[in-house]
Amino acid sequence: MDSHKHHWHILGAGAIGTLLAFKLSQQQLAFTLIGRHADNESRHFTDLNGVPHHLLGVARESIDYLIICTKSTQALSAFSAIESRLHSQSVVICLFNGLGAQQMIQQRAGCPVLFATTTEGVTQVAPASYRYKGAGQTLVDAAILQHMQPAELPKLLRTVDDIEQRLMHKLIINSLINPLTALLDCENGQLLSSKPAMVAMRLLAEEIALWLATYRHRMPVEDVLKLAVDVIHLTANNSSSMRQDIKTHRVSEIDFINGYWLAHNPQNINLEHNRCVVEKLKDLQNTFGQVQT
């Protein structure tokens, strides 16, 4: 595709989708923000300097470059709704938590599907309004350079050759932090001062280390734990997305986080503690009655 056709569609107009729209707008790149209620949503965004921005893209039917940043629970259905607008040379980037939904989209799509991950921090302050909370990096599979020149890649994306390892490490981190903060209703940093939380985290880490040794490559339990503890120190005052989902009575991404280990366990190794947190989160969701997606 020629560079003059580079128009970015962002599927998911939440925190990360709004941040992507902001960063594309700062580079004067054309974008369309696809939300629940409209094909070209507008959003308010406050940058790290406290400067407010009104974001409104340009409506465009045909999709050349698509970044999916919905919840993992919504990714496949959201993709299905716009799939007919893609073509064989379109490029899809999956940028959401957990593992599993990316592969479902990859199997379904008739065009290249690449994976990405981000450490950016954004928080919602009001309906359709978000604030940049902490600068991070958004990493994408270097295979994207097969579909565009390096100079054409938006500055918000950094290419890496080991995206699958990055995604696996993020899955480990999310598996050790998110369900515990949701069940204990606490900020990330409070886990470190809670003996029961740290005991539970080690039990989860031991099972994940066993899963890795069985299906991937050996990673010592201490290294598994360190991945999460390092992130907790960096995000001590943050509230995990899963905790926010539970507090707002939304379906969590537990099936694509701790549930991933359970769903990809053909040898039926013992993952009882991961199974337990999945069940507890689902029991908690069931108490809400009609949960939002």
mmCIF file of C-alpha atoms in Angstrom, residues 69-233:
data_model
loop_
_atom_site.group_PDB
_atom_site.id
_atom_site.type_symbol
_atom_site.label_atom_id
_atom_site.label_comp_id
_atom_site.label_asym_id
_atom_site.label_seq_id
_atom_site.Cartn_x
_atom_site.Cartn_y
_atom_site.Cartn_z
ATOM 1 C CA CYS A 69 -7.487 -2.294 21.673
ATOM 2 C CA THR A 70 -10.781 -3.492 23.088
ATOM 3 C CA LYS A 71 -10.990 -5.755 26.117
ATOM 4 C CA SER A 72 -9.860 -9.267 25.223
ATOM 5 C CA THR A 73 -13.400 -10.456 26.017
ATOM 6 C CA GLN A 74 -14.781 -8.170 23.293
ATOM 7 C CA ALA A 75 -12.012 -8.419 20.699
ATOM 8 C CA LEU A 76 -13.366 -11.226 18.512
ATOM 9 C CA SER A 77 -16.940 -9.930 18.356
ATOM 10 C CA ALA A 78 -15.738 -6.364 17.707
ATOM 11 C CA PHE A 79 -13.452 -7.617 14.954
ATOM 12 C CA SER A 80 -16.262 -9.637 13.397
ATOM 13 C CA ALA A 81 -18.406 -6.512 13.194
ATOM 14 C CA ILE A 82 -15.890 -4.668 10.976
ATOM 15 C CA GLU A 83 -14.256 -7.637 9.248
ATOM 16 C CA SER A 84 -16.022 -7.016 5.938
ATOM 17 C CA ARG A 85 -14.281 -3.635 5.667
ATOM 18 C CA LEU A 86 -10.836 -5.253 5.517
ATOM 19 C CA HIS A 87 -9.058 -6.438 2.367
ATOM 20 C CA SER A 88 -6.229 -8.870 1.672
ATOM 21 C CA GLN A 89 -3.547 -6.196 2.092
ATOM 22 C CA SER A 90 -4.942 -4.807 5.342
ATOM 23 C CA VAL A 91 -2.787 -5.113 8.446
ATOM 24 C CA VAL A 92 -4.340 -5.861 11.852
ATOM 25 C CA ILE A 93 -2.523 -5.221 15.142
ATOM 26 C CA CYS A 94 -3.874 -6.837 18.325
ATOM 27 C CA LEU A 95 -3.133 -4.624 21.334
ATOM 28 C CA PHE A 96 -4.955 -5.938 24.393
ATOM 29 C CA ASN A 97 -4.365 -7.904 27.585
ATOM 30 C CA GLY A 98 -4.117 -11.647 27.948
ATOM 31 C CA LEU A 99 -3.552 -14.336 25.347
ATOM 32 C CA GLY A 100 -5.953 -16.397 23.284
ATOM 33 C CA ALA A 101 -8.137 -13.829 21.566
ATOM 34 C CA GLN A 102 -5.237 -12.728 19.355
ATOM 35 C CA GLN A 103 -4.893 -16.226 17.965
ATOM 36 C CA MET A 104 -8.649 -16.456 17.340
ATOM 37 C CA ILE A 105 -8.518 -13.286 15.251
ATOM 38 C CA GLN A 106 -5.381 -14.458 13.456
ATOM 39 C CA GLN A 107 -7.088 -17.707 12.449
ATOM 40 C CA ARG A 108 -10.163 -15.867 11.195
ATOM 41 C CA ALA A 109 -8.674 -12.917 9.345
ATOM 42 C CA GLY A 110 -7.901 -12.980 5.638
ATOM 43 C CA CYS A 111 -4.997 -10.572 6.083
ATOM 44 C CA PRO A 112 -1.839 -10.291 8.230
ATOM 45 C CA VAL A 113 -2.451 -10.112 12.000
ATOM 46 C CA LEU A 114 0.376 -8.914 14.242
ATOM 47 C CA PHE A 115 0.657 -8.751 18.016
ATOM 48 C CA ALA A 116 1.567 -5.796 20.227
ATOM 49 C CA THR A 117 1.746 -4.865 23.896
ATOM 50 C CA THR A 118 1.885 -1.611 25.837
ATOM 51 C CA THR A 119 3.017 -0.284 29.209
ATOM 52 C CA GLU A 120 1.294 3.091 28.775
ATOM 53 C CA GLY A 121 -0.897 4.328 31.611
ATOM 54 C CA VAL A 122 -4.224 6.062 30.957
ATOM 55 C CA THR A 123 -7.176 6.553 33.264
ATOM 56 C CA GLN A 124 -10.794 7.475 32.620
ATOM 57 C CA VAL A 125 -11.889 10.642 34.421
ATOM 58 C CA ALA A 126 -15.419 10.962 33.012
ATOM 59 C CA PRO A 127 -17.497 9.440 30.205
ATOM 60 C CA ALA A 128 -15.544 9.894 26.934
ATOM 61 C CA SER A 129 -12.747 11.666 28.821
ATOM 62 C CA TYR A 130 -9.300 10.280 29.658
ATOM 63 C CA ARG A 131 -6.079 11.420 31.276
ATOM 64 C CA TYR A 132 -2.525 10.340 30.442
ATOM 65 C CA LYS A 133 -1.228 8.896 33.715
ATOM 66 C CA GLY A 134 2.180 7.451 32.881
ATOM 67 C CA ALA A 135 4.332 7.285 29.781
ATOM 68 C CA GLY A 136 5.369 3.833 28.609
ATOM 69 C CA GLN A 137 6.139 1.965 25.426
ATOM 70 C CA THR A 138 3.964 0.289 22.820
ATOM 71 C CA LEU A 139 5.824 -2.603 21.229
ATOM 72 C CA VAL A 140 4.787 -4.298 17.988
ATOM 73 C CA ASP A 141 6.049 -7.306 16.072
ATOM 74 C CA ALA A 142 8.876 -6.218 13.755
ATOM 75 C CA ALA A 143 7.080 -8.114 10.964
ATOM 76 C CA ILE A 144 5.057 -4.932 10.456
ATOM 77 C CA LEU A 145 8.046 -3.622 8.499
ATOM 78 C CA GLN A 146 7.136 -6.121 5.797
ATOM 79 C CA HIS A 147 4.060 -3.983 5.170
ATOM 80 C CA MET A 148 5.465 -0.455 5.438
ATOM 81 C CA GLN A 149 8.747 1.407 5.416
ATOM 82 C CA PRO A 150 10.361 2.232 8.790
ATOM 83 C CA ALA A 151 9.814 5.960 8.160
ATOM 84 C CA GLU A 152 6.095 5.304 7.702
ATOM 85 C CA LEU A 153 5.680 3.612 11.085
ATOM 86 C CA PRO A 154 3.925 5.889 13.604
ATOM 87 C CA LYS A 155 6.285 7.086 16.317
ATOM 88 C CA LEU A 156 4.023 5.585 18.990
ATOM 89 C CA LEU A 157 5.041 2.079 17.864
ATOM 90 C CA ARG A 158 8.429 0.493 18.537
ATOM 91 C CA THR A 159 9.275 -2.744 16.745
ATOM 92 C CA VAL A 160 10.717 -5.785 18.533
ATOM 93 C CA ASP A 161 11.754 -9.227 17.321
ATOM 94 C CA ASP A 162 10.538 -11.068 20.429
ATOM 95 C CA ILE A 163 6.919 -9.962 20.714
ATOM 96 C CA GLU A 164 5.685 -13.423 21.772
ATOM 97 C CA GLN A 165 8.090 -13.461 24.727
ATOM 98 C CA ARG A 166 6.998 -9.932 25.656
ATOM 99 C CA LEU A 167 3.359 -11.016 25.575
ATOM 100 C CA MET A 168 4.127 -14.078 27.688
ATOM 101 C CA HIS A 169 5.913 -11.947 30.291
ATOM 102 C CA LYS A 170 2.993 -9.535 30.416
ATOM 103 C CA LEU A 171 0.601 -12.471 30.811
ATOM 104 C CA ILE A 172 2.655 -13.688 33.776
ATOM 105 C CA ILE A 173 2.610 -10.226 35.354
ATOM 106 C CA ASN A 174 -1.133 -9.818 34.848
ATOM 107 C CA SER A 175 -1.792 -13.313 36.203
ATOM 108 C CA LEU A 176 0.025 -12.541 39.446
ATOM 109 C CA ILE A 177 -1.261 -8.994 40.012
ATOM 110 C CA ASN A 178 -4.686 -8.485 38.467
ATOM 111 C CA PRO A 179 -6.811 -11.212 40.105
ATOM 112 C CA LEU A 180 -5.347 -10.569 43.557
ATOM 113 C CA THR A 181 -5.984 -6.819 43.408
ATOM 114 C CA ALA A 182 -9.520 -7.530 42.187
ATOM 115 C CA LEU A 183 -10.284 -10.098 44.898
ATOM 116 C CA LEU A 184 -8.677 -8.040 47.682
ATOM 117 C CA ASP A 185 -9.937 -4.714 46.263
ATOM 118 C CA CYS A 186 -6.567 -3.013 46.624
ATOM 119 C CA GLU A 187 -4.038 -0.998 44.676
ATOM 120 C CA ASN A 188 -1.054 -2.811 43.221
ATOM 121 C CA GLY A 189 1.400 -1.710 45.896
ATOM 122 C CA GLN A 190 -0.772 -2.960 48.742
ATOM 123 C CA LEU A 191 -0.123 -6.548 47.647
ATOM 124 C CA LEU A 192 3.474 -6.314 48.889
ATOM 125 C CA SER A 193 2.406 -5.455 52.433
ATOM 126 C CA SER A 194 -0.165 -8.251 52.627
ATOM 127 C CA LYS A 195 1.233 -11.616 53.730
ATOM 128 C CA PRO A 196 -1.802 -13.575 52.427
ATOM 129 C CA ALA A 197 -1.491 -11.801 49.055
ATOM 130 C CA MET A 198 2.199 -12.627 48.753
ATOM 131 C CA VAL A 199 1.579 -16.265 49.724
ATOM 132 C CA ALA A 200 -1.125 -16.467 47.056
ATOM 133 C CA MET A 201 1.153 -14.793 44.509
ATOM 134 C CA ARG A 202 3.902 -17.347 45.130
ATOM 135 C CA LEU A 203 1.462 -20.247 44.737
ATOM 136 C CA LEU A 204 0.292 -18.830 41.409
ATOM 137 C CA ALA A 205 3.913 -18.266 40.359
ATOM 138 C CA GLU A 206 4.884 -21.852 41.189
ATOM 139 C CA GLU A 207 2.129 -23.189 38.944
ATOM 140 C CA ILE A 208 3.027 -20.812 36.106
ATOM 141 C CA ALA A 209 6.687 -21.843 36.382
ATOM 142 C CA LEU A 210 5.561 -25.478 36.120
ATOM 143 C CA TRP A 211 3.436 -24.645 33.052
ATOM 144 C CA LEU A 212 6.376 -22.885 31.407
ATOM 145 C CA ALA A 213 8.729 -25.786 32.137
ATOM 146 C CA THR A 214 6.185 -28.233 30.722
ATOM 147 C CA TYR A 215 5.175 -26.414 27.548
ATOM 148 C CA ARG A 216 7.734 -23.693 26.798
ATOM 149 C CA HIS A 217 11.046 -23.259 28.580
ATOM 150 C CA ARG A 218 12.187 -23.418 32.171
ATOM 151 C CA MET A 219 11.842 -20.210 34.195
ATOM 152 C CA PRO A 220 12.657 -20.328 37.925
ATOM 153 C CA VAL A 221 9.845 -19.449 40.304
ATOM 154 C CA GLU A 222 11.870 -16.522 41.672
ATOM 155 C CA ASP A 223 12.193 -15.080 38.167
ATOM 156 C CA VAL A 224 8.446 -15.461 37.597
ATOM 157 C CA LEU A 225 7.768 -13.628 40.857
ATOM 158 C CA LYS A 226 10.316 -10.912 40.101
ATOM 159 C CA LEU A 227 8.525 -9.971 36.879
ATOM 160 C CA ALA A 228 5.417 -9.092 38.890
ATOM 161 C CA VAL A 229 7.133 -7.560 41.921
ATOM 162 C CA ASP A 230 9.184 -5.208 39.733
ATOM 163 C CA VAL A 231 6.008 -3.973 38.052
ATOM 164 C CA ILE A 232 4.256 -3.578 41.410
ATOM 165 C CA HIS A 233 7.050 -1.282 42.594
#
